[in-house]
CSV table of C-alpha atoms and ligand atoms in Angstrom, one decimal:
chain,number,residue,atom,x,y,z
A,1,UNK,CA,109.3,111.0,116.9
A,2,UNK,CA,106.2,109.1,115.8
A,3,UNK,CA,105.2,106.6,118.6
A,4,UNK,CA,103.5,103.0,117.8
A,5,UNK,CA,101.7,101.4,120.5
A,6,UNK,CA,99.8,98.9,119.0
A,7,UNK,CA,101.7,95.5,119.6
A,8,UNK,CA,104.5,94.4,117.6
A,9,UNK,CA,104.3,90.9,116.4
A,10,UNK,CA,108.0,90.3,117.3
A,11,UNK,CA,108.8,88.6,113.8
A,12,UNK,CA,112.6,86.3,113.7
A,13,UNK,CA,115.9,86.9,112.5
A,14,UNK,CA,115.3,84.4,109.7
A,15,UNK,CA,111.5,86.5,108.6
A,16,UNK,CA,113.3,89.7,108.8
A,17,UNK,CA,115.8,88.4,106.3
A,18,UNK,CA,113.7,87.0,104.3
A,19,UNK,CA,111.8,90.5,103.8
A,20,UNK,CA,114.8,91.9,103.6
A,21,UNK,CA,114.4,93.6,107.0
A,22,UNK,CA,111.2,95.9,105.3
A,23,UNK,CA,108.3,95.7,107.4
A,24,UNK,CA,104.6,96.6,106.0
A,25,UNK,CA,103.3,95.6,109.2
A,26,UNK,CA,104.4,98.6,111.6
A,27,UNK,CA,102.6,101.4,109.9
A,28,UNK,CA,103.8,104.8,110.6
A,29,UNK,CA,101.8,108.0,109.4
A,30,UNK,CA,102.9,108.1,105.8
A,31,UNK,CA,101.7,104.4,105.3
A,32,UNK,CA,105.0,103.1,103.5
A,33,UNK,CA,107.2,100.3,104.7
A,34,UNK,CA,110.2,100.5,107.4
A,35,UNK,CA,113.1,99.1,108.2
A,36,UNK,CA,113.0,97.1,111.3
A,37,UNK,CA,116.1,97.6,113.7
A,38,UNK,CA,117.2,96.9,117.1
A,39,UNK,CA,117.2,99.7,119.6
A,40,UNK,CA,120.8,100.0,119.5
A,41,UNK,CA,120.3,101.6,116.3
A,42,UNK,CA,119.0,105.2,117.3
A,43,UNK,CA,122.3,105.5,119.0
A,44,UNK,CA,124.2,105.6,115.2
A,45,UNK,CA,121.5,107.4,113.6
A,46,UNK,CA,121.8,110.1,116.3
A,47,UNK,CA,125.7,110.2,116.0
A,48,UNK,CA,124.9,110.9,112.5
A,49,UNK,CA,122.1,113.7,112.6
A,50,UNK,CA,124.8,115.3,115.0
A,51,UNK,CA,127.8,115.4,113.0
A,52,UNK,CA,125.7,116.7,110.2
A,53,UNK,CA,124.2,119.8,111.8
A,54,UNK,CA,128.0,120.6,113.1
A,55,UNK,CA,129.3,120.2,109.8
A,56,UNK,CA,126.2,121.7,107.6
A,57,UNK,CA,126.8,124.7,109.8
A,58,UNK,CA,130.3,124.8,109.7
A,59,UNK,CA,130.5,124.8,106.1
A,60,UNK,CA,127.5,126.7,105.0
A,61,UNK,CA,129.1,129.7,104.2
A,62,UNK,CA,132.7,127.8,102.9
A,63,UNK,CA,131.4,126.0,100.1
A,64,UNK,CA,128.8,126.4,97.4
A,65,UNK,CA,128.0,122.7,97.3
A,66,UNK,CA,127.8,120.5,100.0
A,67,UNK,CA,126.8,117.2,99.1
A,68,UNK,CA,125.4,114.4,101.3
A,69,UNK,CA,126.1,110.9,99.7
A,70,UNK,CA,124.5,107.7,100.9
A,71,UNK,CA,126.2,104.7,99.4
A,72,UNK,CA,123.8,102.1,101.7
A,73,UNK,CA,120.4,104.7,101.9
A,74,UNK,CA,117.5,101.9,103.1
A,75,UNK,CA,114.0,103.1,102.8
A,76,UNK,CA,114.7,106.2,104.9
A,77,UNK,CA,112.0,105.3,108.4
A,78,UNK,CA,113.3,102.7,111.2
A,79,UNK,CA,111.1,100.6,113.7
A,80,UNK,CA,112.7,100.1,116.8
A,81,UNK,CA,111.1,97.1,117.4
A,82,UNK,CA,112.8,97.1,121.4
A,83,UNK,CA,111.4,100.8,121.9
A,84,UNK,CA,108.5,100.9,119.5
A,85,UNK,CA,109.2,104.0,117.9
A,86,UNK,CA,109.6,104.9,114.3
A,87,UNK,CA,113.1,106.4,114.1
A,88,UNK,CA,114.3,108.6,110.8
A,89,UNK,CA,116.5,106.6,108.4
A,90,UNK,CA,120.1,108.5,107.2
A,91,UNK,CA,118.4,110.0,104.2
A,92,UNK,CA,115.5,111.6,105.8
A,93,UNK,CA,117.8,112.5,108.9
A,94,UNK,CA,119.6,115.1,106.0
A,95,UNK,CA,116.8,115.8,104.8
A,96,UNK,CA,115.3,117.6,108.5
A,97,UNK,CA,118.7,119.7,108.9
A,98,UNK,CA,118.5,123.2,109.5
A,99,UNK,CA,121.0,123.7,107.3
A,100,UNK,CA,120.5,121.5,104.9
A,101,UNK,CA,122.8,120.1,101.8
A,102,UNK,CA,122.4,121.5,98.2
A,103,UNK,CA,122.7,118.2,97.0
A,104,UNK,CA,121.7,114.4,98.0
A,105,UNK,CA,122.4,111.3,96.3
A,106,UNK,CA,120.8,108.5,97.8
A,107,UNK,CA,122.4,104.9,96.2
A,108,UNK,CA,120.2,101.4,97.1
A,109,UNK,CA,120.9,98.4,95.2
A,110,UNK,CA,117.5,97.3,96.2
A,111,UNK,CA,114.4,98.6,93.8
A,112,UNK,CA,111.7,98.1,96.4
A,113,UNK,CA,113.6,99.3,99.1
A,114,UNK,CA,114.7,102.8,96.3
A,115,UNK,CA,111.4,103.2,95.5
A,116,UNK,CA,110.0,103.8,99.2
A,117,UNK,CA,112.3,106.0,99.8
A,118,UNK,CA,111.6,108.2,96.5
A,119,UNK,CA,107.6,108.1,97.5
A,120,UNK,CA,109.1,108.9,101.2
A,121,UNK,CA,111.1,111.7,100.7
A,122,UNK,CA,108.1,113.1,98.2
A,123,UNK,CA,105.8,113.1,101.4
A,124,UNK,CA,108.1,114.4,104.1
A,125,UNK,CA,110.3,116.6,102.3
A,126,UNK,CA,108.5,117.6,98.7
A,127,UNK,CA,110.6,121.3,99.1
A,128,UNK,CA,114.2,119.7,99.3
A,129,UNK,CA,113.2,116.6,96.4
A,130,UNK,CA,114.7,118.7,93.4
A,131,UNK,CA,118.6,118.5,95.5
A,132,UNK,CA,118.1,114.4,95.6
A,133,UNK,CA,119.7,112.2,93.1
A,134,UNK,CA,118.1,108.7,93.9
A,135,UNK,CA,120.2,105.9,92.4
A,136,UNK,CA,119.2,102.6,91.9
A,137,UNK,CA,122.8,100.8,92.2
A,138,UNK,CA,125.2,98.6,93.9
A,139,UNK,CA,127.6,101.3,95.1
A,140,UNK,CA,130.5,99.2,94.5
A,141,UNK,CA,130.9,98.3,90.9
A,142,UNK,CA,129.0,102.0,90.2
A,143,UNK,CA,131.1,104.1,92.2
A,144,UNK,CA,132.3,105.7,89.3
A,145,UNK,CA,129.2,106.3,87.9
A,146,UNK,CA,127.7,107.7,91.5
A,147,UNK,CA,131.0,110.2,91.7
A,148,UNK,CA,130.4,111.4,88.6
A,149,UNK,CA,127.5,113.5,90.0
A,150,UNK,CA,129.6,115.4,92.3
A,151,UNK,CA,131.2,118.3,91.5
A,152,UNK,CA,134.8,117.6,91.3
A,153,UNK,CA,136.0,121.3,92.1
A,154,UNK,CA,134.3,124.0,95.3
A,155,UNK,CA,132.3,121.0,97.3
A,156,UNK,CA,132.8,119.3,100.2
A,157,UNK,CA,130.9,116.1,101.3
A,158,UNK,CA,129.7,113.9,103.4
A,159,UNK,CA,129.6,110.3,102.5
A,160,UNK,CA,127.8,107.5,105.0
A,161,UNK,CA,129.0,103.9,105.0
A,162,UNK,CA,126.5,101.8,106.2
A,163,UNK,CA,125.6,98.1,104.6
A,164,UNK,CA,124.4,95.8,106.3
A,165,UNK,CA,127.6,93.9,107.2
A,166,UNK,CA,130.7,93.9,105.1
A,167,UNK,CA,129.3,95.0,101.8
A,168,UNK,CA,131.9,98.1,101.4
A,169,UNK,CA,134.9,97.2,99.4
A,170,UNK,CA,138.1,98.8,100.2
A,171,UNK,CA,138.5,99.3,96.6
A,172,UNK,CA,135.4,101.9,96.9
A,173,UNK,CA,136.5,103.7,99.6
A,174,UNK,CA,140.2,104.3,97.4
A,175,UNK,CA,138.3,105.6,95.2
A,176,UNK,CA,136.6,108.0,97.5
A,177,UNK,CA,140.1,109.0,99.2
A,178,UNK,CA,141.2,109.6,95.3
A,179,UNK,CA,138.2,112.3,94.5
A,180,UNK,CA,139.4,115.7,94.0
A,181,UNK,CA,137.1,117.7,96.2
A,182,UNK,CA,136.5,117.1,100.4
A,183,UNK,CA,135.2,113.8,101.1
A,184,UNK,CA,134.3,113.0,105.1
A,185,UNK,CA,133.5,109.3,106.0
A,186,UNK,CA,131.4,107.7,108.6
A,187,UNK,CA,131.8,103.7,108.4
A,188,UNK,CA,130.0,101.1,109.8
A,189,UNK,CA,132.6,98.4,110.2
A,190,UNK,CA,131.0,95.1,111.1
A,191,UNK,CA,132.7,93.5,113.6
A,192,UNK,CA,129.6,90.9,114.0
A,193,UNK,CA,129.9,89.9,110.4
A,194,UNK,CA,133.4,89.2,110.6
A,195,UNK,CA,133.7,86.8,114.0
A,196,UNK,CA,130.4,85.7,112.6
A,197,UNK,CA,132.3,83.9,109.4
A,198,UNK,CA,135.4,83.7,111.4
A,199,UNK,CA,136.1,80.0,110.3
A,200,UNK,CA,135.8,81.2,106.6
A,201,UNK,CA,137.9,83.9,106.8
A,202,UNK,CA,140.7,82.3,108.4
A,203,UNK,CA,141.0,79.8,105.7
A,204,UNK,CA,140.7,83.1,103.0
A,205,UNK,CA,137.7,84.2,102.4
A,206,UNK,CA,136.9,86.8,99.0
A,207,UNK,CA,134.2,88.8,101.4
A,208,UNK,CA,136.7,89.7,104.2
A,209,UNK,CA,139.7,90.3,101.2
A,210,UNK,CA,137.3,92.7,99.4
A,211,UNK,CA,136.4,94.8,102.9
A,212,UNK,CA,140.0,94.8,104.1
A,213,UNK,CA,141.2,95.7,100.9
A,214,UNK,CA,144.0,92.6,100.5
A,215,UNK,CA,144.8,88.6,101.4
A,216,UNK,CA,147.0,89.3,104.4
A,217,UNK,CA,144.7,91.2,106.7
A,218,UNK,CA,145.0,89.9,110.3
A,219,UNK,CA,143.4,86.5,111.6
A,220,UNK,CA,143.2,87.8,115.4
A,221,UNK,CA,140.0,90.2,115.7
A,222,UNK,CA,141.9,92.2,118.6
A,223,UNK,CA,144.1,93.8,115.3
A,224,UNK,CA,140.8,94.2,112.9
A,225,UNK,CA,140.4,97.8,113.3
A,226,UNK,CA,144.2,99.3,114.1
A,227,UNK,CA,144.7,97.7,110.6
A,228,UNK,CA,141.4,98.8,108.9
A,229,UNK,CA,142.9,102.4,110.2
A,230,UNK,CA,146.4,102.1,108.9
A,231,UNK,CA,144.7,101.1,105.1
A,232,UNK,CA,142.5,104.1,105.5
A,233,UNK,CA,146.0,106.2,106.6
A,234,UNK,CA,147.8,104.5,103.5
A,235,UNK,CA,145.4,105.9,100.8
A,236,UNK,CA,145.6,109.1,102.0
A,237,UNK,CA,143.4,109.6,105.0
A,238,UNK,CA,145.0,111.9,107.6
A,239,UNK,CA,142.1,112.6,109.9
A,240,UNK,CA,141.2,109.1,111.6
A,241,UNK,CA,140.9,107.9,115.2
A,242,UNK,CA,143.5,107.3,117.4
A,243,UNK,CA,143.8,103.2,118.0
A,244,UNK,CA,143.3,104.2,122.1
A,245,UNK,CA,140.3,106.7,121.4
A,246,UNK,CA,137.0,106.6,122.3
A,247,UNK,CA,134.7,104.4,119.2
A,248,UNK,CA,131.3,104.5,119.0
A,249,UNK,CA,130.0,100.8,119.5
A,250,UNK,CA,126.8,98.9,118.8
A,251,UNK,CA,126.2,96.2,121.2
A,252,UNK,CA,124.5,93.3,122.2
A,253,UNK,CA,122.7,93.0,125.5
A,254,UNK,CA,126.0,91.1,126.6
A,255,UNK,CA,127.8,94.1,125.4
A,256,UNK,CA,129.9,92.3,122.4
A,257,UNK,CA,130.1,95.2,119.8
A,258,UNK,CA,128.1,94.1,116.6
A,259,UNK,CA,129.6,97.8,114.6
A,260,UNK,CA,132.1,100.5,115.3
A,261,UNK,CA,131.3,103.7,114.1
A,262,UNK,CA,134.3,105.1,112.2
A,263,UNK,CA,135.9,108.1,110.9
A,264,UNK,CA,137.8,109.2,108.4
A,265,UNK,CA,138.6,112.9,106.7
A,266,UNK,CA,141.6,114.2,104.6
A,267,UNK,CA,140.6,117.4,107.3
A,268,UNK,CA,141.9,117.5,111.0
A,269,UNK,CA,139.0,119.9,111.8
A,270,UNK,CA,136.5,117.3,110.8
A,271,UNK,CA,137.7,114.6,113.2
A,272,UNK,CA,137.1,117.6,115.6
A,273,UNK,CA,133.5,117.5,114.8
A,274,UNK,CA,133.7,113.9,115.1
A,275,UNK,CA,135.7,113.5,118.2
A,276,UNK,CA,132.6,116.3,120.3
A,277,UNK,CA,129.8,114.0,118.8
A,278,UNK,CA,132.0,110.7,120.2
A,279,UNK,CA,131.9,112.1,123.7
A,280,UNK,CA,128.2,113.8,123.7
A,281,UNK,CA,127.3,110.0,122.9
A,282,UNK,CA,129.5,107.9,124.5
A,283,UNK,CA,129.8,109.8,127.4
A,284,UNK,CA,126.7,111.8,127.7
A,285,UNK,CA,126.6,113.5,131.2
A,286,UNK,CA,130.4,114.7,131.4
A,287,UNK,CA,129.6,116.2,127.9
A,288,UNK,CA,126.0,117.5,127.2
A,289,UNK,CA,125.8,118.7,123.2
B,1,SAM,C1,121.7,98.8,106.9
B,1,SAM,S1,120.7,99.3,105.6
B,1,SAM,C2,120.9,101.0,105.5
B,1,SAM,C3,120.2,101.7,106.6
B,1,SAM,C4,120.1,103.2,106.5
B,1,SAM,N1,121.4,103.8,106.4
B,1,SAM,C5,119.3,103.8,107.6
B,1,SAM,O1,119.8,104.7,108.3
B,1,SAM,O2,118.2,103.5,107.8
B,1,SAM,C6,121.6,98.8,104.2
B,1,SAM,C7,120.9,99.1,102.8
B,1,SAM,O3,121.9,98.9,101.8
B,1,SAM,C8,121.3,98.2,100.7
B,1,SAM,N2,122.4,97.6,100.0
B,1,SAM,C9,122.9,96.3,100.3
B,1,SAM,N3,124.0,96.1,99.4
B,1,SAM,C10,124.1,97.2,98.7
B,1,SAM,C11,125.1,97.6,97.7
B,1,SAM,N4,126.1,96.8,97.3
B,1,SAM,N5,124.9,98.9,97.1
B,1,SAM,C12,123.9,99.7,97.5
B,1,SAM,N6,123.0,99.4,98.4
B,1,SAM,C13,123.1,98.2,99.0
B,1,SAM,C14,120.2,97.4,101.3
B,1,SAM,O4,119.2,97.2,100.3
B,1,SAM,C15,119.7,98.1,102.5
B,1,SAM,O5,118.6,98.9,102.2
C-alpha cells in the first residue's frame, strides 16, 4: 500500500464533482490520476479483493474461463483522502490475485477516466493485459454488447456493481440473471442517493423507477432493500441475503449508511463465500479470515 505524506489540499464535494472525483494532484508512483474517496471505501474494496481470492480459488480447477466483469471500473487507484493512502481500485484489485481470472472486461462510460486505467493496468500488470477487454461504454444501453464477450457455455463470473449512486438499471441486471453461464453479483445499492432525492422520488421519479426496476417500488426507505431482494429473487436469483442478515454498510461519521454491499448468485455455495467475507469484515475479531 503506497503511502502519501505530503499534505492533501482537502479539495470540496462540489471540486470533486466537478473533476469528476479524478485527482492529478495526489500523485502515486506511476504518475497517473486517482480517484479520490472517503476512508470508508477501503472497507468495500477489501470485501471485494476477499471474495475474489475465495472464489478464484474455488473455481480454478472447475471452469476453464472465469471472467471478472466491471460494469462501473473507475481509473483503477483510490486516495483515501481521510487515511492518505493510495488504495487499489476493483480492476487492479483482480488484477493482483493469486489466482487470477482468464478474462477481464473493464466497462467506463468515461474516456478519460478508460484511458487511465488502460495506461494503468499497462504499468502494473503488463503480464495479465492480453486477458483485459477495456470498454469504453455506458453499461446500460451496451449490456448486450458487453455480454457478448463472455463465453456463453463452461464460464463462470464475477460481475461488480458499483456506480456512483443509482446508475444500475434493474433492466441490466435481468439481463445478467438471463445469461446462460454463472453470473455472481456484488451491488452497491445507494441508500444516500435515494433519501438524498427522496422528495423526487415520492412524487415518481424515472431514476428511482429505472434502479428498482418498476413505478410502484416503496415510498418508506425502511422497505428499500427487502424489496430490492425480492426483484433480485423474482428474476431468478436464489442465492441472496436473508432480510435479518448481516450487510455490509458504508457510513457516515454519524453512522447513516451511504451503500449496502449486496449479493446475489443463482449458486447457494457462492452466498457461502459471501456470507465468511460478511463476518471477517463486519465482525472482525470473533471471525479472523
Ligand atoms: C464509483 S466509480 C467506480 C469505482 C471503482 N469500482 C473502484 O473500485 O475504484 C464509478 C465509475 O463509473 C463510471 N460510470 C458512471 N456511469 C456509468 C455508466 N452508465 N456506465 C459505465 N460507467 C459509468 C464513472 O465514470 C466512474 O469512473
Amino acid at each position: 500500500m503506497e503511502q502519501d505524506t505530503s499534505l492533501c489540499e482537502e479539495c470540496t464535494s462540489l471540486d470533486r464533482k466537478e473533476i469528476k472525483s479524478l485527482c492529478d494532484k495526489r500523485k502515486p508512483s506511476d504518475g497517473l490520476a486517482v480517484r479520490c474517496v472517503h476512508g470508508q471505501s477501503a472497507k468495500k474494496l477489501e470485501a471485494l479483493k476477499k471474495y475474489l481470492e475465495i472464489f478464484c480459488i474455488a473455481m480454478k480447477s472447475k471452469f476453464r474461463n472465469r471472467i471478472f466483469l466491471d460494469l462501473f471500473s473507475g481509473p483503477g487507484l483510490c486516495y483515501d483522502r481521510n487515511n492518505r493512502i493510495f488504495l487499489n481500485g476493483s480492476s487492479l484489485i483482480t488484477l493482483g490475485l493469486s489466482n487470477p481470472f482468464t478474462k477481464h472486461i473493464f466497462v467506463d462510460s468515461d474516456p478519460t477516466t478508460l484511458n487511465i486505467l488502460r495506461l494503468r493496468c499497462g504499468k502494473s500488470n503488463p503480464i495479465l493485459l492480453s486477458s483485459i477487454e477495456f470498454m469504453n461504454v455506458d453499461s446500460n444501453s451496451h449490456i448486450d454488447e458487453i455480454l457478448s464477450k463472455i463465453p456463453k457455455r463452461h464460464s463462470i463470473s464475477v460481475v461488480f456493481v458499483d456506480p456512483n449512486g443509482l446508475d444500475i438499471h434493474f433492466e441490466t441486471i435481468r439481463k445478467l440473471s438471463a445469461f446462460p453461464s454463472s453470473m455472481d453479483i456484488i451491488i452497491h445499492f445507494s441508500v444516500f442517493d435515494l433519501k438524498r432525492n427522496l422528495g423526487n422520488y415520492k412524487s415518481g421519479n424515472e431514476k428511482a423507477d429505472k434502479f428498482f426496476g418498476c413505478h410502484n417500488w416503496p415510498r418508506n426507505s425502511d422497505e428499500w432493500l427487502p424489496f430490492y431482494r425480492k426483484q433480485l429473487a423474482n428474476i431468478g436469483f436464489s442465492g441472496i441475503e436473508g432480510d435479518n442478515e448481516l450487510i455490509i454498510s458504508i457510513k457516515t461519521s454519524t453512522d447513516a449508511p451511504i451503500y449496502h454491499l449486496i449479493y446475489a448468485s443463482k449458486h447457494l455455495r457462492g452466498l457461502e463465500f459471501w456470507r465468511k467475507v460478511k463476518k471477517s469484515i463486519e465482525l472482525p475479531d470473533l471471525f479472523p479470515y
